[in-house]
Amino acid sequence: MDEHTYTVITFSPVQDFIVKSRKLRDLYGSSYILSLLSWVICQAAKKQNIWVVSPALINLTQGMPNQIILKGKISEDEHEIEEIESSFHQVWNILTNTCREWIEKNLNQWQYTWERDWNLWSNHAWEFFAASGKPGNNISGAREKINQVKHKRDWTGINWQGESSTLSGADAIAYPGLGRIADPRKYNYQQEQQDITKFYQELSFKLGEALIQENLQLLIDNLELEELEKLEEVEELEELEELEVENISKLSEQEKLELVEKGIYDFKYYWYLLSITKLLSDKYLRLLSFYFHTLIQQRLESIKKYGYSFINPREQLSIPELIKRLITHSIIIDKFAEQFKKSKICQGDWQINKIVRDLKLRTFRDLNRHKDDKEEKKYWTGWFQGDGDGAGKYFKSLPRKDEETGTTKFSQEMRDWGKKLMEQQRTKLGGRGRMIYAGGDDFLGVLYEENKQIQPLECLQWFYTFKSSIWHWPEEKKITPSVGFVWAGSQVPQRDVLQHCHEAEQSAKKKGRDRIAFRILFNSGNYLEWVCPWWVLDMEDLGKVSHNFPHIKVPIEQKKEVANNLIESYQDRENGNNWTHFYRDVALLESRHAFDGERTIVDEKPVNNPQIDIALRLIEIYLGEEWYNIIANPQNWFNRYNEKEIQIFTGIFGDPKSFDQSYNDNLLNKLIVSGNSLQVVVDFTIFLLIILIQSKSYKFASLHLQNYLKCFICHYKVRETFNNWVINLTKVVFHLMQDKK
């Protein structure tokens, strides 16, 4: 093939692999595995002298997207693609085998029959897709071809006998008896459940014990030199380990006690110390036995606590879920790195060492929240998850001659943003939170105060400048962000918080993109949600919108001569900032069904036909005349798109087609602007001519157009959405304004 042949490679599943996450540890592990697999594809292509167009920064593993665009000579038999695919599967096999072998070695009291199932997951967990365009074709041609290839699925389902995972419910529970051939008539459900529970208890304990040992070693390694000299701990422990029990009897009682004191720093020496107590005189025996049993009990509790941070014995995970959990454990990571280096997939151990550092989350306290600790004080926290909008449409809009450089530049811009955000997260989050990951155009973070309650208003105010100072930093991006923010109750399980984060982000996208969805998640599981475009919060973004669409005037507070966003413009009836007034008014009106309107028949179905007069008056009273003029103007209600279908204006209620599929966005998006360009006049004339030909009456045609616009704006779904938007605004902001103790 020609040197200028483009090849697109991707794999699946991606979203399903990430979404089945119960803990932050799962989420981080799954996203990093996906990045690692993409990184391996890039490294394998690089070894064959194939140029990686996208993603950029291929030496940075974290945040690597799962679609890779290559440029280079591909032979007729495509052995280069086969080599890349072989490396892809090889790394996944190393990962699965490392997890399985560690479990079998450290829990060797079990009889394992699960190897066949692990092999099935090693060989059939992923679908690998590759498609090359024709020589001389552009990247879009290769992208279209990969979409066709992905439709030709060749998925292999993995069957099993027994119960399914408590997390996904779709795959078998990973335990030693998985795959055992048995007579179904003799199946003992109770015994199987007991075996599964016992296995996960032992696995949790072993993981906690390994973590305790590593933390101890880190503590020793980080001691100052003078402390090492003072304690002489390392040398004394080594002497104790080499000491034989028969030689202990030759020591004096004082020497024995000194050995006892020196040996308490490491759990593996407790059993030596218990043996020593048996050789001591009766004078100290009872006291020392109590002392050591207390120490052992404390260490067992620590092991249990840290083990629970990885696996709760009540959990019943599938093989892929178990892999996602284990890959963030330092012992597993070290074993994986050891095997990875032997594979020679990448050149230079420094790259693998960087992967190890990324996966070892010692300082990531958010990943080690111990929910079973009753003494641990729990707080409300803010979680946000986001993603870029319309990257595919942006790529399609690039001129053919600029497609390659534009794609590479876009990838570099987004990956560099994620890298810098992770590095400077303390500054960008104001010291109140942590980024879990930020790679490419997707990100996840948590807002909290260490050992105290963060106030919801602080979280809300941080989003006032998110788009202008976080997303468009250090330079303006080609696409817009959609974010879901969840203010979560202290008793909400972490897996539910993560699920609501995902749902809130999807809500922001479904309701028009380039916006944020605020969700209040109560301990009961109930929630409130309000979705708004960024420009009602971010005044810098509103300034850009006002420049492009002059009919939107930036609200200015006359006394202070500053621009106030929608929420900052609020004033209660006493000219204060108490949202209780607004909240009570809305609650009272809602209880009396004041927003519902009269019942009517639409498409042979009874529906409410609401009016928006009350909602409009509430906005005018509490949010001021300037914001009333903005929100009441139908020109600001719906998204607008250019001829390349790229969103150029973010309406309050999103895509108009979500209300009426027959909405003519090609024409009405232009007409509603009331522009004077020649193109608008031509489009308007053509539209009238079509109606004129059909109706044979210009007067009827004009009336038809006016009625169409009026009917759409007055559509009962639009008015219902308007009322709900105001109601939810009141409820959500009211809760975000409350002080949390």
XYZ file of C-alpha atoms in Angstrom:
741
model
C 0.000 0.000 0.000
C 0.976 3.660 -0.351
C 2.927 5.455 2.360
C -0.040 7.755 2.867
C -2.462 5.055 3.901
C -4.360 5.773 7.107
C -5.338 2.977 9.484
C -7.738 3.268 12.409
C -7.563 0.789 15.296
C -9.949 0.497 18.217
C -11.289 -2.120 20.603
C -14.333 -2.815 22.739
C -16.018 -2.940 25.200
C -15.066 0.395 26.683
C -18.065 1.975 28.410
C -19.324 -1.350 29.739
C -15.869 -2.119 31.100
C -15.748 1.200 32.982
C -19.343 1.499 34.132
C -19.300 -1.775 36.101
C -17.363 -0.109 38.899
C -18.335 -0.275 42.542
C -15.440 1.672 44.027
C -13.170 4.461 42.905
C -10.468 1.811 42.841
C -12.453 -0.084 40.178
C -13.031 3.057 38.167
C -9.405 4.092 38.255
C -8.217 0.547 37.530
C -10.579 0.036 34.591
C -9.803 3.420 32.988
C -6.080 2.819 33.390
C -6.292 -0.658 31.857
C -8.012 0.840 28.814
C -5.305 3.514 28.572
C -2.613 0.854 28.954
C -4.034 -1.251 26.118
C -4.207 1.809 23.845
C -0.650 2.724 24.828
C 0.529 -0.788 23.903
C -1.045 -0.422 20.437
C 0.877 2.833 19.924
C 4.148 1.309 21.132
C 3.714 -1.728 18.859
C 3.068 0.557 15.870
C 6.083 2.672 16.736
C 8.340 -0.424 16.772
C 7.281 -1.090 13.160
C 8.040 2.496 12.101
C 4.368 3.332 11.640
C 3.542 6.950 12.434
C 0.923 7.542 15.150
C -1.230 10.480 14.028
C -3.510 10.295 17.059
C -3.300 10.169 20.020
C -0.464 12.580 20.655
C 2.020 12.199 23.520
C 2.223 8.425 23.059
C 4.767 8.078 25.874
C 2.115 9.254 28.336
C -0.001 6.250 29.296
C -2.688 7.809 31.461
C -5.667 9.199 29.573
C -4.890 7.444 26.275
C -8.042 7.281 24.070
C -9.141 3.957 22.631
C -9.159 5.073 18.987
C -5.710 5.095 17.393
C -5.010 6.580 13.958
C -1.884 5.359 12.166
C -0.157 6.507 9.000
C 2.291 4.302 7.156
C 2.867 1.443 4.790
C 0.736 -1.611 5.501
C 1.524 -4.795 3.560
C -1.117 -6.737 1.626
C -1.288 -9.501 4.231
C -1.495 -6.872 6.999
C 1.060 -8.671 9.177
C 1.842 -5.288 10.799
C -1.728 -5.163 12.134
C -1.407 -8.754 13.313
C 1.759 -7.857 15.227
C -0.022 -4.943 16.884
C -3.002 -7.105 17.794
C -0.673 -9.786 19.172
C 0.985 -7.241 21.486
C -2.442 -5.994 22.575
C -3.602 -9.467 23.622
C -0.207 -10.352 25.102
C -0.359 -7.514 27.640
C -3.892 -8.418 28.653
C -2.811 -12.048 29.087
C 0.102 -10.955 31.273
C -2.294 -8.948 33.402
C -4.815 -11.772 33.856
C -2.157 -14.403 34.509
C -0.424 -12.189 37.076
C -3.637 -11.789 39.071
C -4.545 -15.485 38.900
C -1.061 -16.764 39.754
C -0.722 -14.436 42.733
C -4.033 -15.627 44.167
C -3.183 -19.293 43.653
C 0.253 -18.857 45.232
C -0.866 -16.880 48.275
C -4.092 -18.793 48.892
C -2.673 -22.234 48.191
C -4.984 -24.031 50.604
C -7.710 -24.081 47.930
C -8.155 -26.527 45.111
C -8.540 -24.455 41.940
C -10.622 -25.513 38.952
C -11.006 -22.057 37.436
C -8.045 -21.944 35.034
C -10.184 -22.617 31.967
C -12.453 -19.659 32.804
C -9.462 -17.364 33.314
C -8.101 -18.477 29.941
C -11.448 -17.724 28.328
C -11.364 -14.190 29.729
C -7.762 -13.833 28.600
C -8.677 -14.775 25.028
C -12.192 -13.372 24.605
C -12.472 -10.269 26.796
C -11.866 -7.832 23.915
C -12.825 -7.299 20.319
C -10.007 -5.780 18.270
C -10.917 -3.745 15.179
C -8.637 -2.371 12.470
C -9.466 -0.785 9.124
C -7.218 0.840 6.520
C -8.454 3.375 4.022
C -7.573 3.302 0.364
C -4.169 4.733 -0.635
C -4.470 8.494 -0.911
C -7.756 8.640 1.044
C -8.139 10.940 4.020
C -8.640 10.014 7.686
C -12.412 10.335 7.414
C -12.444 7.467 4.927
C -10.617 5.234 7.402
C -12.987 6.301 10.186
C -16.017 5.419 8.081
C -14.508 2.055 7.297
C -13.801 1.264 10.958
C -17.451 2.001 11.745
C -18.461 -0.553 9.132
C -16.003 -3.107 10.505
C -17.365 -2.644 14.037
C -20.831 -3.639 12.837
C -19.453 -7.056 11.886
C -19.301 -8.342 15.433
C -17.595 -11.607 16.274
C -18.254 -11.726 19.983
C -17.605 -14.858 22.035
C -19.803 -15.199 25.109
C -18.440 -17.005 28.166
C -20.828 -19.440 29.802
C -20.662 -20.865 33.301
C -22.504 -22.897 35.912
C -23.450 -21.242 39.199
C -24.311 -17.786 40.518
C -23.410 -14.452 38.901
C -21.448 -11.458 40.164
C -23.183 -9.176 42.655
C -21.829 -6.146 40.794
C -22.718 -6.752 37.156
C -24.980 -9.794 37.426
C -23.811 -10.789 33.952
C -20.710 -12.901 34.625
C -19.753 -15.762 36.901
C -18.412 -15.242 40.414
C -14.649 -15.736 40.502
C -13.814 -18.325 43.172
C -11.681 -21.508 43.239
C -14.602 -23.813 42.437
C -15.520 -21.953 39.246
C -15.480 -24.365 36.307
C -15.777 -27.492 38.421
C -17.588 -30.240 36.531
C -20.377 -31.541 38.719
C -23.759 -33.196 38.516
C -26.387 -30.406 38.518
C -28.698 -32.682 40.520
C -26.202 -32.603 43.394
C -25.691 -28.859 43.294
C -25.516 -27.436 46.830
C -26.230 -23.723 46.762
C -25.622 -23.137 50.473
C -22.238 -24.847 50.405
C -21.179 -22.869 47.350
C -22.113 -19.583 49.037
C -20.141 -20.539 52.123
C -17.096 -21.368 50.004
C -17.366 -18.064 48.094
C -17.669 -16.030 51.306
C -14.734 -17.837 52.898
C -12.585 -17.342 49.789
C -13.224 -13.593 49.664
C -12.577 -13.280 53.403
C -9.184 -14.927 52.983
C -8.385 -12.929 49.848
C -9.311 -9.656 51.571
C -7.148 -10.562 54.573
C -4.180 -11.505 52.403
C -4.401 -8.244 50.428
C -4.591 -6.234 53.648
C -1.642 -8.092 55.123
C 0.447 -7.416 52.021
C -0.465 -3.729 52.153
C 0.471 -3.475 55.836
C 3.853 -5.052 55.113
C 4.492 -2.629 52.272
C 3.447 0.413 54.324
C 5.797 -0.721 57.078
C 8.654 -1.016 54.629
C 7.859 2.433 53.255
C 7.893 3.831 56.774
C 11.301 2.291 57.421
C 12.631 3.506 54.066
C 11.486 7.051 54.773
C 12.989 7.341 58.259
C 15.685 9.930 58.639
C 19.253 8.619 58.839
C 19.672 9.715 62.444
C 16.480 7.893 63.409
C 17.772 4.737 61.746
C 20.994 5.061 63.665
C 19.142 5.663 66.901
C 16.686 2.811 66.580
C 18.985 0.451 64.660
C 15.712 -1.209 63.734
C 16.666 -2.881 60.491
C 19.771 -4.591 61.820
C 18.000 -5.753 64.979
C 15.130 -7.299 63.014
C 17.595 -9.124 60.808
C 19.396 -10.453 63.903
C 16.086 -11.595 65.353
C 15.137 -13.426 62.153
C 18.446 -15.315 62.129
C 18.179 -16.246 65.813
C 17.293 -19.868 66.467
C 14.891 -20.795 69.225
C 17.388 -23.075 71.014
C 19.821 -20.157 71.363
C 17.187 -17.963 73.024
C 17.321 -20.081 76.168
C 20.971 -19.076 76.655
C 20.083 -15.373 76.927
C 19.390 -13.540 80.161
C 15.856 -12.397 80.956
C 16.857 -8.795 80.302
C 18.239 -9.735 76.861
C 15.048 -11.630 76.125
C 12.924 -8.607 77.003
C 15.088 -6.376 74.794
C 14.534 -8.767 71.904
C 10.822 -8.626 72.575
C 10.797 -4.828 72.411
C 12.887 -4.788 69.251
C 10.677 -7.275 67.444
C 7.301 -5.604 67.740
C 7.680 -3.484 64.586
C 6.745 -6.201 62.119
C 3.831 -8.595 62.092
C 5.835 -11.565 60.790
C 7.940 -11.533 63.975
C 4.979 -11.821 66.345
C 5.080 -15.577 66.096
C 8.766 -15.536 67.058
C 7.868 -13.340 69.995
C 5.093 -15.654 71.148
C 7.634 -18.446 71.156
C 9.981 -16.290 73.194
C 7.321 -15.653 75.855
C 7.126 -19.387 76.478
C 10.797 -19.397 77.437
C 10.532 -16.449 79.810
C 10.024 -16.872 83.525
C 6.528 -17.078 84.985
C 7.041 -13.593 86.371
C 6.565 -12.009 82.926
C 4.602 -14.693 81.103
C 1.040 -13.560 81.787
C 1.800 -9.866 81.258
C 3.684 -10.415 78.008
C 1.098 -12.830 76.656
C -1.601 -10.215 77.167
C 0.647 -7.553 75.643
C 1.408 -9.530 72.514
C -2.134 -10.724 72.033
C -3.245 -7.089 72.185
C -0.672 -6.125 69.567
C -1.674 -9.029 67.359
C -5.346 -8.100 67.687
C -4.584 -4.519 66.710
C -2.592 -5.674 63.698
C -5.368 -8.068 62.674
C -7.854 -5.200 62.833
C -5.531 -3.085 60.655
C -5.186 -5.913 58.157
C -8.944 -6.361 58.077
C -9.460 -2.616 57.582
C -6.972 -2.328 54.726
C -8.175 -5.563 53.198
C -11.718 -4.208 53.139
C -10.468 -1.183 51.196
C -9.673 -3.594 48.360
C -12.319 -6.297 48.701
C -15.255 -6.524 51.064
C -15.814 -10.211 51.920
C -19.497 -9.717 51.116
C -18.608 -8.885 47.528
C -18.803 -11.546 44.847
C -16.854 -10.338 41.825
C -16.425 -11.731 38.333
C -12.974 -12.347 36.838
C -12.715 -8.978 34.974
C -14.065 -7.136 38.022
C -11.477 -8.847 40.197
C -8.699 -7.895 37.769
C -9.736 -4.217 37.857
C -9.594 -4.319 41.647
C -6.303 -6.187 41.998
C -4.345 -4.150 39.434
C -4.262 -1.201 41.866
C -2.594 -3.288 44.598
C 1.137 -2.624 44.814
C 2.113 -6.315 45.111
C 0.174 -7.217 41.947
C 1.565 -4.178 40.136
C 5.143 -5.201 40.899
C 4.507 -8.754 39.669
C 2.856 -7.420 36.516
C 5.750 -5.029 35.830
C 8.225 -7.885 36.229
C 6.430 -9.965 33.601
C 5.792 -6.947 31.377
C 9.509 -6.175 31.160
C 10.191 -9.696 29.961
C 7.762 -9.277 27.053
C 9.977 -6.634 25.361
C 6.861 -4.896 24.033
C 8.213 -1.473 24.884
C 11.737 -0.169 24.779
C 13.132 1.072 28.082
C 12.183 0.092 31.612
C 11.481 3.735 32.494
C 8.133 3.544 30.696
C 7.044 0.518 32.708
C 8.294 2.166 35.900
C 6.089 5.164 35.074
C 3.088 2.829 34.724
C 3.897 1.329 38.121
C 3.979 4.791 39.705
C 0.654 5.698 38.110
C -1.030 2.559 39.463
C 0.409 2.718 42.975
C -2.038 4.981 44.729
C -0.447 5.317 48.142
C -1.311 9.000 48.519
C -4.790 8.662 47.007
C -6.765 8.649 50.225
C -10.078 8.937 48.365
C -9.515 5.442 47.040
C -9.213 4.001 50.547
C -12.375 5.142 52.282
C -13.242 2.596 54.983
C -17.024 2.583 55.016
C -17.264 -0.086 57.730
C -15.409 2.077 60.262
C -18.200 3.305 62.527
C -15.900 5.768 64.271
C -14.927 7.456 61.017
C -16.844 10.699 60.590
C -18.510 10.915 57.204
C -19.277 14.064 55.232
C -21.241 15.223 52.228
C -18.939 15.480 49.203
C -19.132 16.813 45.658
C -18.294 14.580 42.701
C -18.016 15.676 39.093
C -17.551 13.769 35.851
C -17.279 15.319 32.412
C -16.528 14.765 28.764
C -15.972 16.825 25.635
C -18.805 17.381 23.144
C -18.901 16.705 19.430
C -15.289 15.729 18.720
C -16.461 13.592 15.793
C -18.275 16.519 14.179
C -15.227 18.703 14.649
C -13.021 16.204 12.798
C -15.534 16.052 9.932
C -15.456 19.833 9.650
C -11.674 19.922 9.056
C -10.543 20.617 5.468
C -8.949 17.587 3.870
C -5.525 19.214 3.604
C -5.564 20.059 7.339
C -7.161 16.854 8.588
C -4.005 15.071 9.745
C -2.352 18.062 11.413
C -5.693 19.164 12.878
C -6.339 15.724 14.363
C -2.848 15.512 15.881
C -3.032 19.051 17.234
C -6.455 18.433 18.769
C -5.252 15.240 20.450
C -2.121 16.933 21.775
C -4.139 19.862 23.059
C -6.583 17.660 24.992
C -3.971 15.236 26.324
C -1.738 18.077 27.404
C -4.707 19.652 29.189
C -5.387 16.421 31.103
C -1.727 16.063 32.046
C -1.440 19.651 33.301
C -4.719 19.446 35.195
C -3.508 16.359 37.059
C -0.180 18.030 37.823
C -1.705 21.339 38.947
C -4.899 20.017 40.474
C -4.208 21.518 43.886
C -4.095 25.014 42.384
C -6.991 24.525 39.995
C -9.222 22.971 42.659
C -8.210 25.557 45.232
C -6.880 22.874 47.553
C -10.412 21.528 48.010
C -10.477 18.196 46.275
C -8.702 15.777 44.017
C -8.753 14.779 40.375
C -9.233 11.025 40.029
C -8.265 11.071 36.380
C -8.098 13.551 33.521
C -7.034 12.211 30.177
C -8.036 13.413 26.765
C -11.406 15.092 27.062
C -12.842 12.984 29.905
C -12.263 13.575 33.609
C -13.482 12.709 37.096
C -12.879 14.535 40.362
C -14.091 14.983 43.921
C -14.484 18.182 45.957
C -13.965 17.827 49.702
C -12.167 19.247 52.727
C -9.803 16.984 54.621
C -11.272 16.005 58.022
C -14.066 18.568 57.824
C -17.227 19.348 55.900
C -16.879 21.287 52.653
C -19.766 23.672 52.070
C -21.933 23.052 48.988
C -21.824 26.739 48.088
C -18.031 26.454 47.676
C -18.567 23.640 45.171
C -21.217 25.627 43.315
C -19.010 28.720 43.105
C -16.107 26.646 41.750
C -18.239 25.829 38.725
C -18.962 29.517 38.088
C -15.661 29.719 36.220
C -15.147 26.078 35.255
C -15.558 26.493 31.513
C -13.454 29.649 31.198
C -10.682 28.963 33.739
C -10.486 25.140 33.815
C -11.684 23.811 30.470
C -10.365 26.645 28.298
C -7.060 26.686 30.196
C -4.303 27.233 29.174
C -5.866 27.835 25.744
C -9.345 27.728 24.262
C -10.483 24.263 23.178
C -12.122 23.312 19.897
C -15.028 21.596 21.663
C -17.235 22.300 24.675
C -17.605 20.297 27.924
C -20.606 18.550 29.441
C -20.342 17.890 33.168
C -22.383 16.069 35.771
C -21.993 17.250 39.384
C -23.358 15.188 42.283
C -23.632 16.572 45.813
C -23.775 13.234 47.624
C -25.004 12.414 51.118
C -22.568 11.027 53.649
C -24.270 7.623 53.781
C -24.600 7.035 50.039
C -22.525 3.996 48.917
C -19.618 4.896 46.698
C -20.830 2.743 43.821
C -24.122 4.692 43.807
C -22.252 8.002 43.769
C -20.229 6.905 40.742
C -23.352 5.694 38.953
C -25.116 9.015 39.565
C -22.040 10.887 38.309
C -22.270 8.972 35.051
C -26.034 9.535 34.801
C -25.696 13.266 35.522
C -23.068 13.624 32.793
C -25.311 11.774 30.343
C -28.203 14.012 31.368
C -26.127 17.083 30.481
C -25.366 15.581 27.069
C -28.921 14.441 26.329
C -30.309 17.850 27.226
C -28.222 19.699 24.675
C -24.484 19.428 25.555
C -22.248 22.344 26.559
C -23.903 22.454 29.959
C -23.759 21.154 33.520
C -26.205 18.936 35.392
C -26.396 19.560 39.143
C -27.723 16.610 41.109
C -28.492 16.496 44.870
C -28.233 12.859 45.981
C -29.807 12.221 49.378
C -28.934 9.344 51.709
C -32.279 7.735 50.874
C -31.272 7.410 47.209
C -33.703 10.098 46.016
C -32.296 13.004 44.039
C -33.041 16.416 42.532
C -31.536 17.617 39.253
C -31.191 20.908 37.429
C -29.449 21.271 34.060
C -28.288 24.601 32.639
C -25.944 25.923 29.939
C -22.591 27.214 31.112
C -23.346 30.792 30.132
C -25.919 31.258 32.905
C -23.096 30.631 35.436
C -19.847 31.638 33.752
C -19.831 35.358 33.026
C -16.791 35.150 30.755
C -18.605 32.554 28.669
C -21.731 34.735 28.634
C -19.618 37.622 27.348
C -18.538 35.518 24.345
C -22.131 34.424 23.734
C -23.322 38.035 23.912
C -20.653 39.052 21.396
C -21.867 36.456 18.878
C -25.565 36.937 19.658
C -26.061 40.628 20.566
C -29.679 40.172 21.614
C -28.328 38.623 24.860
C -27.257 41.438 27.174
C -24.840 40.681 30.037
C -26.613 41.537 33.322
C -24.727 44.279 35.190
C -25.351 45.227 38.818
C -25.538 49.020 38.628
C -24.297 49.753 42.153
C -21.152 47.622 41.874
C -20.809 47.729 38.079
C -20.083 43.992 37.988
C -21.685 41.221 35.984
C -23.696 38.749 38.038
C -24.627 35.290 36.888
C -28.113 33.879 37.273
C -27.607 32.668 40.859
C -25.637 35.712 42.033
C -28.442 37.976 40.779
C -30.883 36.512 43.298
C -32.557 38.807 45.810
C -35.278 37.795 48.225
C -38.195 40.003 49.244
C -36.019 41.679 51.860
C -33.188 42.353 49.384
C -31.165 39.564 50.956
C -29.767 36.277 49.665
C -32.092 33.854 51.421
C -33.241 31.242 48.914
C -35.806 29.962 51.400
C -38.285 32.597 50.173
C -38.056 31.418 46.568
C -38.105 27.773 47.656
C -41.230 28.164 49.798
C -43.096 30.061 47.095
C -42.374 27.371 44.533
C -43.239 24.572 46.976
C -46.557 26.222 47.828
C -47.472 26.821 44.175
C -46.445 23.295 43.247
C -48.570 21.794 46.037
C -51.582 23.663 44.627
C -50.787 22.454 41.071
C -50.426 26.034 39.918
C -47.872 25.034 37.265
C -49.918 22.174 35.796
C -52.476 24.094 33.752
C -55.635 22.600 32.330
C -55.965 19.083 30.943
C -56.180 18.749 27.179
C -56.054 16.036 24.515
C -52.903 15.685 22.381
C -52.577 12.766 19.954
C -55.630 11.188 21.584
C -53.909 11.277 25.008
C -54.838 13.488 27.983
C -51.957 15.789 28.987
C -51.423 18.885 31.090
C -51.384 22.108 29.121
C -49.293 24.315 31.425
C -48.789 28.056 31.279
C -45.450 29.733 32.031
C -46.742 33.074 33.317
C -46.223 32.160 36.983
C -42.693 30.864 36.399
C -41.830 34.026 34.469
C -43.101 36.279 37.253
C -41.051 34.347 39.829
C -37.921 34.861 37.735
C -38.628 38.575 37.430
C -39.240 38.949 41.179
C -36.274 36.981 42.468
C -33.675 37.081 39.669
C -34.223 40.556 38.299
C -35.447 42.133 35.096
C -32.271 41.561 33.088
C -32.240 37.812 33.637
C -36.000 37.780 33.099
C -35.462 39.288 29.638
C -32.868 36.634 28.811
C -34.824 33.612 30.052
C -38.202 34.764 28.754
C -36.860 35.250 25.213
C -37.653 32.148 23.078
C -34.556 32.886 20.972
C -32.502 31.627 23.934
C -34.416 28.426 24.501
C -32.970 26.095 21.866
C -29.616 25.101 20.433
C -28.531 26.372 17.030
C -26.235 24.678 14.572
C -24.271 25.746 11.515
C -24.309 24.091 8.100
C -21.763 21.482 9.326
C -24.107 20.540 12.189
C -21.708 21.996 14.760
C -23.450 23.608 17.726
C -22.916 27.372 17.673
C -25.355 28.364 20.423
C -26.395 26.491 23.556
C -30.052 27.015 24.331
C -31.483 26.762 27.827
C -33.606 23.732 26.915
C -31.241 22.089 24.434
C -31.990 20.471 21.106
C -35.420 21.500 19.720
C -35.843 18.087 18.100
C -36.191 16.570 21.571
C -39.589 18.285 21.653
C -40.636 17.833 18.021
C -38.869 15.548 15.535
C -40.363 17.511 12.617
C -38.578 20.677 13.726
C -36.850 22.237 10.682
C -33.505 23.201 12.231
C -31.916 24.068 8.861
C -34.314 26.950 8.420
C -35.739 27.855 11.804
C -32.361 28.014 13.515
C -31.614 30.875 11.126
C -35.027 32.511 11.201
C -35.141 32.623 14.989
C -31.921 34.657 15.019
C -33.679 37.394 12.996
C -30.490 37.825 10.981
C -30.220 39.901 7.814
C -27.732 37.858 5.817
C -28.417 37.047 2.177
C -28.431 33.319 2.945
C -31.234 33.738 5.481
C -33.268 35.724 2.954
C -32.706 33.061 0.282
C -33.647 30.217 2.675
C -36.693 32.114 3.853
C -37.786 32.826 0.278
C -37.396 29.187 -0.759
C -39.397 28.069 2.269
C -42.196 30.507 1.446
C -42.165 29.484 -2.237
C -42.594 25.818 -1.298
C -45.570 26.650 0.893
C -46.866 29.105 -1.738
C -46.773 26.441 -4.453
C -48.576 24.031 -2.175
C -51.172 26.533 -0.966
C -51.298 28.890 -4.005
C -51.598 31.787 -1.550
C -48.810 34.065 -0.231
C -50.999 35.249 2.631
C -51.648 31.660 3.649
C -47.937 30.846 3.359
C -46.907 33.682 5.677
C -49.619 32.775 8.130
C -48.533 29.122 7.992
C -44.936 30.047 8.866
C -45.963 32.304 11.754
C -48.290 29.668 13.143
C -45.532 27.037 12.862
C -43.120 29.140 14.920
C -45.785 30.100 17.431
C -47.068 26.554 17.808
C -43.590 25.180 18.356
C -42.681 27.719 21.037
C -46.065 27.134 22.704
C -45.793 23.354 22.484
C -47.049 21.878 25.751
C -43.770 19.980 26.214
C -41.773 23.193 25.862
C -43.894 24.991 28.452
C -43.761 22.009 30.771
C -39.961 21.962 30.423
C -39.816 25.704 31.161
C -41.774 25.294 34.404
C -39.725 22.284 35.484
C -36.509 24.167 34.774
C -37.530 26.989 37.129
C -38.827 24.576 39.796
C -35.653 22.471 39.743
C -33.470 25.588 39.740
C -35.144 26.657 42.978
C -34.886 23.284 44.716
C -31.316 22.432 43.713
C -29.818 25.852 44.458
C -31.720 25.997 47.762
C -29.951 22.805 48.895
C -26.588 24.007 47.600
C -26.991 27.193 49.651
C -27.486 25.332 52.942
C -24.677 25.233 55.510
C -23.537 21.684 56.286
C -22.327 20.940 59.794
